[in-house]
């Protein structure tokens, strides 16, 4: 525990101007980032007597070992820099809202020649129009299914589109009228793009004009006695109205707004966001976070706004943002939002009418989300703490293992040997720290030797990171010396575990311990979990540690081991799939990737190439007769592969040769 007075700046050193500051720990890792209108006034608050500080703030300043700051010109710049640093350094004492899942969006790929409607998750791409987020992917598909009747936009993948174009036959959706079939030229690229843009306009809320236009067309068709056309238009209007009913009108003035509501207690906070476009709720999302810093409701709102719109621009930032409390510096936050949107943004608390009523509904959702989260986590926190304590007692550790790493080896009869490393912190998986390894030191099947290699490689990287940050292993570095290139960012392999778990028994445990000893690492506990009887093996012990079957500690070790096992198997299968997906053309001597691709492009697939004559192959640019003869021989000797089957539909998928050359 550091004494804050040891790194407190001298009087007069801190400027009285806007800026952003960073607290670093003894390893130079950034643990907290903040901003202030006046750095001098804000930072002075951190160096009061510890008894007068909030407990979380006291923990942060005693964990820190140094303080840095950067002066900026305006408070908007401070807001931007604070967001950038929080995202870059991932400081442990900052509030960070994290989605409990990746929400799906309805996306229209306007950057393609023939735009496609599909469900997308994850980071947004340029040139793609997004609507949502939605709570469930099936809700998107139901909406799209209704709207394809009126806007028959392409929904198929690139592979299906190419196959249909080469075969000259549209897919099933083209036959039933839910796709305009641009793949076979039923509509021109411009006509298809116009359909996609009308689809986007309707999803953006401009619904009334389009429905009135369809009603007028229906009446004209009825007057002209074109009853089939009138009936089709009637059904189209009904389909659009059913799609509109799925997002009921909540604001009568066709407002575009995001409503943010919070529910909080002393330890945690839940945030709910309703995305209202055209007066309708188009999407909803919710997050829960630990209050790792001393922050009030206004501060939580500011953090939520930063992380909601930090990566957004243009129309994705709405005209209105309605909140339960205004941030401390409302003008700076409003200016920052306006900069991201490119036009004015209203940030305010709704006072009356429909917007206040809707905000109350969002707040109820936030309160329910917090109650549900606490109901689940109350037992989870207690269980995880008990599990870590049981592991510490069983393995005779000095303290609970807050970071556990587990390694597993996977192969198929000695081929494609790989290893996995998974990380659990505070009893929860930390997927960003997972790593995969290929065994390079030897060939064949030897789990013990593979385990030794992987542990050695992982902790050599750890020692290298320690040298970079000045945490010298052998004491050769000068005291307090920190290389200039260290910037406080989280580093790969930089943090050691308190417990290293291997999937296996005595031989694997001995190999892991030997690898650590060879590197001079003695402060990391090692154990192995054998699958046969779920015994826990320790280095040098002839008898295993047997935990009770009802033990939470054993359950956590099993979960860690099983996660590593699954992660290794997935990697091994992906490598095996890549290896066996080879082409008969690989056996042709002197035939490189360029000419393989030229052959596949010319004939469309390996299947069609197999049917070609030597003369036809010679027509491909760069192909001589001798090489063409070799290709024919290689394809004749290679038995055709069994057809692939779509397990979801039972459909036999034709070989298009696209990634096998």
XYZ file of C-alpha atoms in Angstrom:
661
model
C 0.000 0.000 0.000
C 1.516 3.316 -1.126
C 1.409 6.541 0.849
C -0.248 9.232 -1.349
C 2.077 11.844 0.121
C 5.017 10.048 -1.497
C 3.917 11.099 -4.985
C 1.915 14.234 -4.180
C 2.986 17.124 -6.480
C 4.654 20.092 -4.857
C 2.604 23.270 -4.279
C 2.355 25.338 -7.452
C 3.238 22.464 -9.798
C -0.349 21.670 -10.796
C -1.781 24.170 -13.317
C -5.143 25.845 -12.753
C -6.553 24.923 -16.178
C -8.643 22.188 -17.840
C -6.935 18.844 -18.298
C -6.908 15.080 -17.957
C -4.946 13.151 -15.331
C -3.728 9.569 -14.903
C -2.878 7.628 -11.760
C -0.373 4.776 -12.270
C 0.499 1.897 -9.949
C 3.977 0.696 -8.997
C 4.205 -1.285 -12.262
C 3.398 1.818 -14.316
C -0.012 0.509 -15.300
C -2.682 3.210 -15.585
C -5.329 2.505 -12.934
C -7.493 5.636 -13.145
C -8.209 8.408 -15.666
C -10.137 11.580 -14.874
C -10.770 15.070 -16.228
C -11.277 18.430 -14.570
C -12.129 22.041 -15.333
C -9.327 22.952 -12.933
C -6.628 20.346 -12.426
C -5.350 22.118 -9.307
C -8.691 22.041 -7.512
C -9.606 18.498 -8.574
C -6.270 16.845 -7.759
C -6.085 18.528 -4.355
C -9.164 16.510 -3.378
C -7.240 13.242 -3.758
C -4.584 14.182 -1.167
C -6.819 14.780 1.820
C -6.502 12.529 4.887
C -7.552 9.004 3.964
C -10.300 8.912 6.586
C -12.089 11.790 4.817
C -12.011 10.119 1.379
C -14.639 7.815 -0.042
C -13.498 4.187 0.542
C -13.141 3.534 -3.197
C -11.133 6.711 -3.694
C -8.925 5.814 -0.731
C -8.266 2.384 -2.235
C -7.332 3.972 -5.565
C -4.895 6.560 -4.180
C -3.167 3.962 -1.974
C -2.842 1.592 -4.948
C -1.366 4.355 -7.111
C 2.325 5.207 -7.068
C 2.513 8.187 -9.423
C 0.384 10.911 -10.970
C 0.537 12.548 -14.406
C -1.599 15.169 -16.123
C -2.077 16.716 -19.556
C -3.304 20.280 -20.037
C -5.875 20.933 -22.789
C -7.446 24.095 -24.180
C -11.135 23.444 -23.557
C -13.398 21.221 -21.490
C -14.637 19.507 -24.687
C -11.062 18.475 -25.476
C -10.743 17.131 -21.931
C -13.888 15.049 -22.424
C -12.564 13.624 -25.711
C -9.131 12.835 -24.268
C -10.620 11.204 -21.161
C -12.755 8.886 -23.308
C -9.773 7.998 -25.530
C -7.546 7.149 -22.555
C -10.212 5.081 -20.787
C -10.657 3.056 -23.960
C -6.890 2.758 -24.542
C -5.680 1.922 -21.034
C -8.741 0.108 -19.614
C -8.033 1.411 -16.066
C -9.307 -0.814 -13.289
C -10.784 1.973 -11.116
C -12.888 3.638 -13.838
C -16.550 2.855 -14.295
C -16.970 0.986 -17.593
C -20.347 -0.034 -18.881
C -20.242 -3.352 -20.690
C -23.047 -4.951 -22.680
C -24.269 -8.186 -21.168
C -24.365 -9.406 -24.767
C -23.716 -8.292 -28.310
C -26.980 -6.795 -29.506
C -28.077 -7.554 -33.083
C -28.767 -4.814 -35.626
C -30.744 -4.827 -38.846
C -28.157 -3.794 -41.434
C -28.385 -2.766 -45.098
C -25.055 -2.972 -46.942
C -25.372 0.108 -49.138
C -21.646 -0.106 -49.960
C -22.262 -3.160 -52.195
C -23.409 -3.085 -55.838
C -26.515 -5.037 -54.823
C -27.292 -3.996 -51.207
C -28.147 -6.825 -48.836
C -30.419 -6.880 -45.771
C -29.003 -8.958 -42.920
C -28.529 -9.278 -39.158
C -25.156 -7.995 -37.905
C -23.492 -7.800 -34.516
C -20.271 -6.235 -33.281
C -18.450 -3.175 -34.614
C -20.200 -1.027 -37.191
C -18.766 -0.834 -40.705
C -18.586 2.115 -43.067
C -21.118 2.150 -45.871
C -23.640 0.043 -43.926
C -26.946 1.473 -42.669
C -27.912 0.151 -39.222
C -31.290 -0.001 -37.469
C -31.668 -1.092 -33.874
C -30.288 -2.539 -31.706
C -32.910 -5.242 -31.175
C -33.267 -7.442 -28.125
C -33.436 -10.634 -30.218
C -32.323 -11.600 -33.714
C -35.642 -13.363 -34.330
C -37.437 -10.034 -33.917
C -35.388 -8.652 -36.807
C -36.107 -11.649 -39.001
C -39.848 -11.420 -38.349
C -39.836 -7.744 -39.345
C -37.738 -8.387 -42.451
C -39.956 -11.280 -43.507
C -43.006 -8.988 -43.459
C -41.262 -6.173 -45.326
C -39.673 -8.279 -48.075
C -43.133 -8.622 -49.586
C -43.138 -4.885 -50.299
C -39.381 -4.267 -50.563
C -37.945 -7.432 -52.156
C -34.309 -6.633 -51.372
C -31.577 -9.243 -51.588
C -30.902 -11.123 -48.319
C -28.631 -13.929 -49.574
C -24.893 -14.322 -48.941
C -22.260 -13.570 -51.584
C -21.734 -17.284 -52.268
C -25.430 -17.993 -52.830
C -25.680 -14.882 -55.029
C -22.739 -16.016 -57.215
C -24.094 -19.549 -57.527
C -27.519 -18.293 -58.601
C -25.961 -15.915 -61.125
C -23.783 -18.643 -62.671
C -26.687 -21.128 -62.775
C -29.108 -18.571 -64.209
C -31.745 -19.531 -61.607
C -32.852 -17.441 -58.622
C -33.218 -18.890 -55.134
C -36.525 -19.802 -53.519
C -37.154 -16.219 -52.323
C -36.940 -15.074 -55.935
C -39.627 -17.555 -56.964
C -42.059 -16.581 -54.183
C -41.662 -12.834 -54.723
C -39.620 -11.963 -51.616
C -36.510 -11.103 -53.635
C -36.328 -9.061 -56.823
C -33.655 -11.528 -58.089
C -30.963 -9.089 -59.226
C -28.686 -12.154 -59.517
C -30.440 -13.152 -62.765
C -31.103 -9.636 -64.035
C -34.803 -9.270 -63.199
C -33.982 -5.766 -61.957
C -31.062 -3.484 -62.757
C -28.530 -2.466 -60.086
C -30.113 1.014 -59.960
C -33.616 -0.395 -59.504
C -32.427 -2.724 -56.745
C -30.597 0.126 -54.968
C -33.774 2.213 -55.117
C -35.633 -0.657 -53.412
C -32.954 -0.811 -50.689
C -33.143 2.947 -50.112
C -36.951 2.793 -49.830
C -36.525 -0.028 -47.302
C -34.145 2.187 -45.289
C -36.517 5.162 -45.456
C -39.376 3.049 -44.131
C -37.226 1.632 -41.298
C -36.074 5.170 -40.442
C -39.675 6.127 -39.640
C -40.863 7.735 -42.873
C -43.839 5.373 -43.032
C -46.950 7.502 -43.467
C -46.068 8.912 -46.889
C -45.237 5.518 -48.326
C -48.426 3.836 -47.035
C -50.588 6.692 -48.366
C -48.921 6.283 -51.756
C -49.683 2.547 -51.769
C -53.310 3.218 -50.789
C -53.657 5.672 -53.669
C -52.206 3.105 -56.097
C -54.617 0.484 -54.746
C -57.628 2.743 -55.331
C -56.498 3.556 -58.875
C -56.001 -0.150 -59.633
C -59.480 -0.927 -58.295
C -61.054 1.833 -60.422
C -59.262 0.451 -63.489
C -60.628 -3.006 -62.589
C -57.080 -4.372 -62.097
C -58.309 -6.367 -59.153
C -55.287 -8.668 -58.804
C -52.964 -5.671 -58.584
C -55.275 -3.970 -56.092
C -55.393 -7.107 -53.935
C -51.618 -7.394 -53.979
C -51.271 -3.738 -52.918
C -53.845 -4.310 -50.167
C -51.795 -7.223 -48.833
C -48.619 -5.125 -49.052
C -50.202 -2.369 -46.972
C -51.372 -4.903 -44.385
C -47.868 -6.401 -44.164
C -46.316 -2.969 -43.593
C -48.882 -2.140 -40.923
C -48.118 -5.402 -39.117
C -44.417 -4.540 -39.226
C -45.187 -1.088 -37.812
C -47.255 -2.574 -34.996
C -44.168 -4.407 -33.760
C -42.786 -1.024 -32.654
C -45.702 0.910 -31.199
C -45.835 4.700 -31.305
C -44.709 6.179 -27.987
C -44.093 9.811 -28.970
C -46.663 11.469 -31.201
C -44.348 14.115 -32.656
C -42.130 11.630 -34.588
C -39.233 12.379 -32.249
C -35.722 10.978 -32.735
C -34.307 10.561 -29.228
C -32.382 8.270 -26.912
C -33.685 7.935 -23.353
C -31.135 6.940 -20.698
C -32.274 5.852 -17.228
C -30.316 4.556 -14.229
C -30.943 2.432 -11.179
C -28.158 2.266 -8.617
C -27.135 1.359 -5.115
C -23.871 1.761 -3.212
C -22.069 -0.958 -5.158
C -23.610 -1.278 -8.606
C -25.539 0.625 -11.245
C -27.766 -0.505 -14.109
C -28.388 1.624 -17.175
C -31.190 1.179 -19.717
C -31.364 2.926 -23.086
C -34.417 3.153 -25.328
C -33.706 4.227 -28.918
C -36.736 6.107 -30.273
C -36.784 6.914 -34.000
C -39.764 8.457 -35.735
C -41.698 8.342 -32.463
C -41.286 4.540 -32.160
C -39.041 2.472 -29.938
C -36.614 0.967 -32.451
C -34.198 -0.603 -30.012
C -33.323 -1.203 -26.390
C -30.186 -2.198 -24.527
C -29.055 -2.464 -20.936
C -25.795 -2.611 -18.990
C -24.747 -3.209 -15.399
C -21.480 -2.052 -13.854
C -19.650 -2.121 -10.540
C -19.170 1.347 -9.044
C -15.419 1.017 -8.692
C -15.022 4.771 -8.305
C -16.856 7.288 -6.163
C -19.387 8.678 -8.655
C -22.887 10.137 -8.419
C -25.817 9.826 -10.819
C -24.646 12.747 -12.954
C -21.218 11.139 -13.275
C -22.737 7.801 -14.268
C -24.820 9.561 -16.928
C -21.707 11.233 -18.312
C -19.830 7.918 -18.464
C -22.810 6.295 -20.206
C -22.979 9.093 -22.799
C -19.251 8.831 -23.476
C -19.362 5.105 -24.058
C -22.644 5.179 -26.010
C -21.545 7.787 -28.537
C -17.753 7.673 -28.404
C -17.601 5.614 -31.621
C -20.732 7.049 -33.276
C -21.163 9.879 -35.769
C -23.823 11.451 -37.970
C -27.453 10.389 -37.589
C -26.584 7.582 -35.170
C -26.306 10.352 -32.563
C -29.942 11.499 -32.123
C -31.225 15.059 -31.980
C -32.316 14.601 -28.361
C -30.717 12.745 -25.471
C -33.008 12.548 -22.448
C -31.372 11.741 -19.105
C -32.352 11.508 -15.413
C -29.615 13.934 -14.319
C -27.429 16.381 -16.214
C -23.638 15.899 -16.199
C -21.567 18.283 -14.151
C -20.382 20.108 -17.262
C -23.494 19.988 -19.427
C -22.236 22.519 -21.971
C -19.060 20.550 -22.710
C -20.930 17.247 -23.064
C -23.549 18.870 -25.326
C -20.829 20.420 -27.496
C -19.066 17.050 -27.730
C -22.303 15.330 -28.830
C -22.978 18.065 -31.387
C -19.479 17.589 -32.774
C -20.084 13.873 -33.223
C -23.500 14.403 -34.844
C -22.507 17.387 -36.978
C -25.472 19.452 -35.803
C -27.087 20.610 -32.578
C -28.036 18.044 -29.925
C -30.416 18.688 -27.032
C -29.330 17.130 -23.704
C -31.996 17.572 -21.037
C -34.220 16.072 -18.345
C -37.835 15.549 -19.520
C -40.186 17.548 -17.310
C -43.709 16.731 -18.517
C -45.863 14.910 -21.026
C -45.156 11.760 -23.033
C -41.391 12.019 -22.756
C -41.507 12.122 -18.969
C -43.868 9.127 -18.942
C -41.576 7.183 -21.288
C -38.572 8.058 -19.120
C -40.409 6.606 -16.135
C -40.931 3.380 -18.078
C -37.221 3.226 -18.976
C -36.365 3.809 -15.311
C -38.617 0.902 -14.300
C -36.769 -1.289 -16.783
C -33.455 -0.198 -15.270
C -34.692 -0.977 -11.750
C -35.885 -4.418 -12.825
C -32.557 -5.082 -14.551
C -30.645 -4.182 -11.375
C -32.880 -6.368 -9.195
C -32.500 -9.297 -11.595
C -28.737 -8.802 -11.773
C -28.382 -8.644 -7.987
C -30.559 -11.737 -7.587
C -28.208 -13.649 -9.868
C -24.968 -12.132 -8.685
C -25.621 -12.230 -4.951
C -25.203 -15.975 -5.006
C -22.517 -15.768 -7.677
C -20.325 -13.411 -5.642
C -20.674 -15.505 -2.523
C -20.091 -18.727 -4.431
C -17.029 -17.431 -6.258
C -15.491 -16.103 -3.067
C -16.097 -19.399 -1.307
C -14.655 -21.318 -4.274
C -11.455 -19.272 -4.296
C -11.068 -19.668 -0.532
C -11.559 -23.434 -0.774
C -8.910 -23.661 -3.502
C -6.492 -21.606 -1.415
C -7.070 -23.837 1.638
C -6.808 -27.103 -0.315
C -3.587 -26.102 -2.089
C -2.114 -24.331 0.938
C -1.837 -20.967 -0.827
C -1.060 -17.756 1.031
C -4.103 -16.005 -0.460
C -7.022 -16.653 -2.774
C -5.888 -17.078 -6.418
C -7.503 -14.036 -8.009
C -5.952 -14.863 -11.400
C -5.964 -18.477 -12.589
C -4.484 -19.649 -15.888
C -5.200 -23.092 -17.304
C -3.418 -24.896 -20.156
C -4.569 -27.848 -22.254
C -3.082 -29.808 -25.169
C -5.185 -31.036 -28.103
C -4.363 -33.114 -31.187
C -5.792 -35.788 -33.464
C -3.605 -38.914 -33.406
C -0.479 -36.809 -33.084
C -1.342 -34.359 -35.885
C -2.157 -30.641 -35.610
C -0.902 -30.458 -32.016
C -2.069 -27.225 -30.379
C -2.473 -25.789 -26.885
C -4.798 -23.332 -25.223
C -4.452 -20.880 -22.367
C -7.553 -19.512 -20.638
C -7.658 -16.936 -17.865
C -10.112 -16.569 -14.984
C -9.987 -13.457 -12.808
C -12.042 -13.285 -9.609
C -13.618 -16.573 -10.648
C -14.885 -15.223 -14.002
C -13.485 -15.871 -17.505
C -11.488 -13.035 -19.038
C -11.767 -13.902 -22.712
C -9.574 -11.057 -23.944
C -6.640 -12.801 -22.230
C -7.188 -16.202 -23.864
C -4.272 -17.386 -26.049
C -3.642 -20.215 -28.527
C -0.353 -21.965 -29.302
C 0.980 -24.214 -32.037
C 3.515 -26.781 -30.880
C 6.705 -25.972 -32.779
C 9.515 -27.716 -30.902
C 8.861 -31.228 -32.218
C 6.450 -33.376 -34.199
C 4.268 -36.193 -32.967
C 2.245 -36.954 -29.869
C 3.806 -36.142 -26.496
C 1.474 -34.258 -24.139
C 4.104 -33.889 -21.433
C 6.699 -32.408 -23.756
C 4.043 -30.179 -25.353
C 2.995 -28.873 -21.938
C 6.612 -28.061 -21.065
C 7.022 -26.131 -24.336
C 3.856 -24.098 -23.934
C 4.516 -23.138 -20.301
C 8.073 -22.156 -21.210
C 6.947 -19.965 -24.097
C 4.212 -18.268 -22.087
C 6.447 -17.346 -19.164
C 9.382 -16.322 -21.315
C 7.017 -13.703 -22.697
C 6.092 -12.740 -19.141
C 9.752 -12.270 -18.202
C 10.322 -10.233 -21.340
C 7.438 -7.928 -20.395
C 8.861 -7.545 -16.891
C 12.152 -6.404 -18.370
C 10.378 -3.883 -20.597
C 8.557 -2.354 -17.628
C 11.623 -2.262 -15.415
C 10.557 -5.129 -13.141
C 13.941 -6.845 -13.531
C 14.008 -10.539 -12.770
C 17.653 -10.861 -11.921
C 18.150 -7.512 -10.237
C 20.353 -6.070 -12.997
C 18.125 -3.030 -13.529
C 18.570 0.166 -11.559
C 16.071 0.786 -8.770
C 13.096 2.765 -9.992
C 14.312 2.740 -13.571
C 11.412 2.593 -16.030
C 12.050 2.452 -19.776
C 10.661 5.382 -21.709
C 8.698 3.212 -24.075
C 6.395 1.953 -21.298
C 3.042 3.687 -21.671
C 0.782 1.902 -19.195
C -1.305 0.020 -21.759
C -2.430 -3.524 -20.878
C 0.167 -5.906 -22.323
C -0.095 -9.453 -23.576
C 1.341 -12.051 -21.179
C 2.324 -9.240 -18.788
C 0.495 -10.377 -15.646
C 1.363 -13.598 -13.837
C -1.281 -15.887 -12.325
C -1.398 -16.825 -8.671
C -2.346 -20.360 -9.750
C -1.399 -22.285 -12.875
C -3.682 -25.242 -13.693
C -2.875 -27.920 -16.269
C -5.289 -30.439 -17.725
C -3.710 -33.717 -16.630
C -2.096 -35.630 -13.809
C 1.370 -36.016 -12.314
C 3.390 -36.011 -15.593
C 1.839 -32.776 -16.889
C 2.135 -31.082 -13.481
C 5.806 -32.078 -13.237
C 6.455 -30.709 -16.748
C 4.829 -27.388 -15.884
C 6.747 -27.056 -12.618
C 10.013 -27.944 -14.368
C 9.407 -25.262 -17.013
C 8.866 -22.614 -14.324
C 11.921 -23.737 -12.356
C 14.110 -23.520 -15.471
C 13.021 -19.896 -15.850
C 13.640 -19.121 -12.184
C 9.955 -18.539 -11.368
C 9.101 -19.815 -7.911
C 6.161 -17.660 -6.788
C 3.445 -19.266 -8.957
C 1.508 -22.251 -7.597
C 0.940 -25.194 -9.957
C -1.664 -27.929 -9.904
C -3.254 -30.384 -12.308
C -6.815 -31.649 -12.589
C -7.060 -35.208 -13.892
C -10.282 -36.106 -15.700
C -10.568 -39.730 -14.499
C -11.462 -39.107 -10.864
C -11.187 -35.284 -10.819
C -8.178 -35.448 -8.495
C -6.050 -32.353 -7.927
C -2.329 -33.093 -8.302
C 0.469 -30.987 -6.831
C 4.140 -31.060 -7.899
C 6.175 -33.714 -6.105
C 3.232 -35.262 -4.247
C 2.577 -38.972 -4.607
C -1.051 -38.665 -3.589
C -3.628 -36.276 -5.024
C -5.680 -33.714 -3.148
C -9.275 -34.898 -3.194
C -11.867 -32.141 -2.905
C -15.451 -33.047 -1.954
C -17.769 -33.501 -4.921
C -19.975 -30.711 -3.572
C -17.001 -28.350 -3.240
C -17.364 -24.977 -4.962
C -13.569 -24.961 -5.351
C -13.652 -28.217 -7.326
C -16.520 -26.888 -9.452
C -14.499 -23.752 -10.328
C -11.415 -25.824 -11.214
C -13.570 -28.055 -13.400
C -15.035 -25.059 -15.157
C -11.575 -23.602 -15.777
C -10.285 -26.948 -17.063
C -13.316 -27.554 -19.303
C -13.068 -24.053 -20.766
C -9.408 -24.628 -21.666
C -10.297 -28.023 -23.146
C -13.081 -26.599 -25.330
C -10.915 -23.679 -26.454
C -8.103 -26.047 -27.466
C -10.450 -28.402 -29.332
C -11.981 -25.543 -31.331
C -8.531 -24.378 -32.390
C -7.389 -27.890 -33.255
C -10.510 -28.505 -35.351
C -10.072 -25.247 -37.228
C -6.490 -26.188 -38.096
C -7.559 -29.666 -39.181
C -10.324 -28.233 -41.350
C -7.893 -25.899 -43.081
C -5.453 -28.752 -43.633
C -7.943 -31.165 -45.168
C -9.541 -28.531 -47.371
C -6.950 -29.010 -50.079
C -7.421 -29.137 -53.820
C -6.414 -31.843 -56.295
C -4.574 -29.041 -58.066
C -2.055 -29.021 -55.207
C -0.571 -32.211 -56.691
C 0.265 -30.540 -60.015
C 3.999 -29.717 -60.066
C 4.826 -26.101 -60.889
C 1.210 -24.895 -60.622
C 1.214 -21.869 -58.319
C -1.601 -20.057 -56.569
C -2.024 -17.499 -59.368
C -2.675 -20.085 -62.073
C -4.864 -22.151 -59.708
C -7.056 -19.118 -59.128
C -7.119 -18.410 -62.869
C -8.348 -21.947 -63.528
C -11.085 -21.757 -60.900
C -12.163 -18.314 -62.088
C -12.326 -19.501 -65.724
C -14.286 -22.702 -65.106
C -16.187 -21.680 -61.975
C -15.417 -24.773 -59.875
C -13.160 -27.822 -59.587
C -16.117 -29.942 -60.683
C -16.384 -28.138 -64.012
C -12.614 -28.080 -64.431
C -12.602 -31.866 -64.042
C -14.974 -32.085 -67.031
C -12.838 -29.838 -69.266
C -10.556 -31.092 -72.056
C -6.851 -30.351 -72.421
C -7.615 -27.900 -75.239
C -10.134 -26.043 -73.091
C -7.641 -25.791 -70.218
C -5.014 -24.420 -72.600
C -7.349 -21.506 -73.349
C -6.738 -20.185 -69.825
C -4.056 -17.442 -69.910
C -0.688 -18.764 -68.720
C -1.545 -22.440 -69.167
C 0.701 -24.493 -71.492
C -0.183 -27.889 -72.897
C 2.190 -29.781 -70.598
C 0.724 -28.163 -67.507
C -2.802 -28.756 -68.824
C -2.024 -32.445 -69.233
C -0.714 -32.564 -65.646
C -3.927 -30.920 -64.426
C -6.083 -33.490 -66.231
C -4.048 -36.370 -64.794
C -4.179 -34.952 -61.239
C -7.937 -34.436 -61.378
C -8.494 -37.901 -62.818
C -6.467 -39.530 -60.043
C -8.212 -37.569 -57.277
C -11.527 -39.106 -56.281
C -14.351 -36.545 -56.080
C -15.039 -35.486 -52.520
C -18.335 -36.365 -50.899
C -20.842 -33.527 -51.192
C -21.176 -31.180 -48.246
C -24.546 -31.135 -46.494
C -26.152 -28.196 -44.713
C -27.024 -29.791 -41.362
C -29.734 -27.235 -40.665
C -31.721 -27.811 -43.872
C -30.427 -31.127 -45.238
C -29.548 -29.344 -48.495
C -26.636 -30.726 -50.537
C -24.201 -27.882 -51.181
C -22.432 -27.943 -54.530
C -18.689 -27.506 -54.634
C -17.976 -24.086 -56.062
C -14.233 -24.469 -55.767
C -14.007 -21.041 -54.227
C -11.395 -21.476 -51.432
C -9.791 -24.733 -52.396
C -7.400 -23.719 -55.107
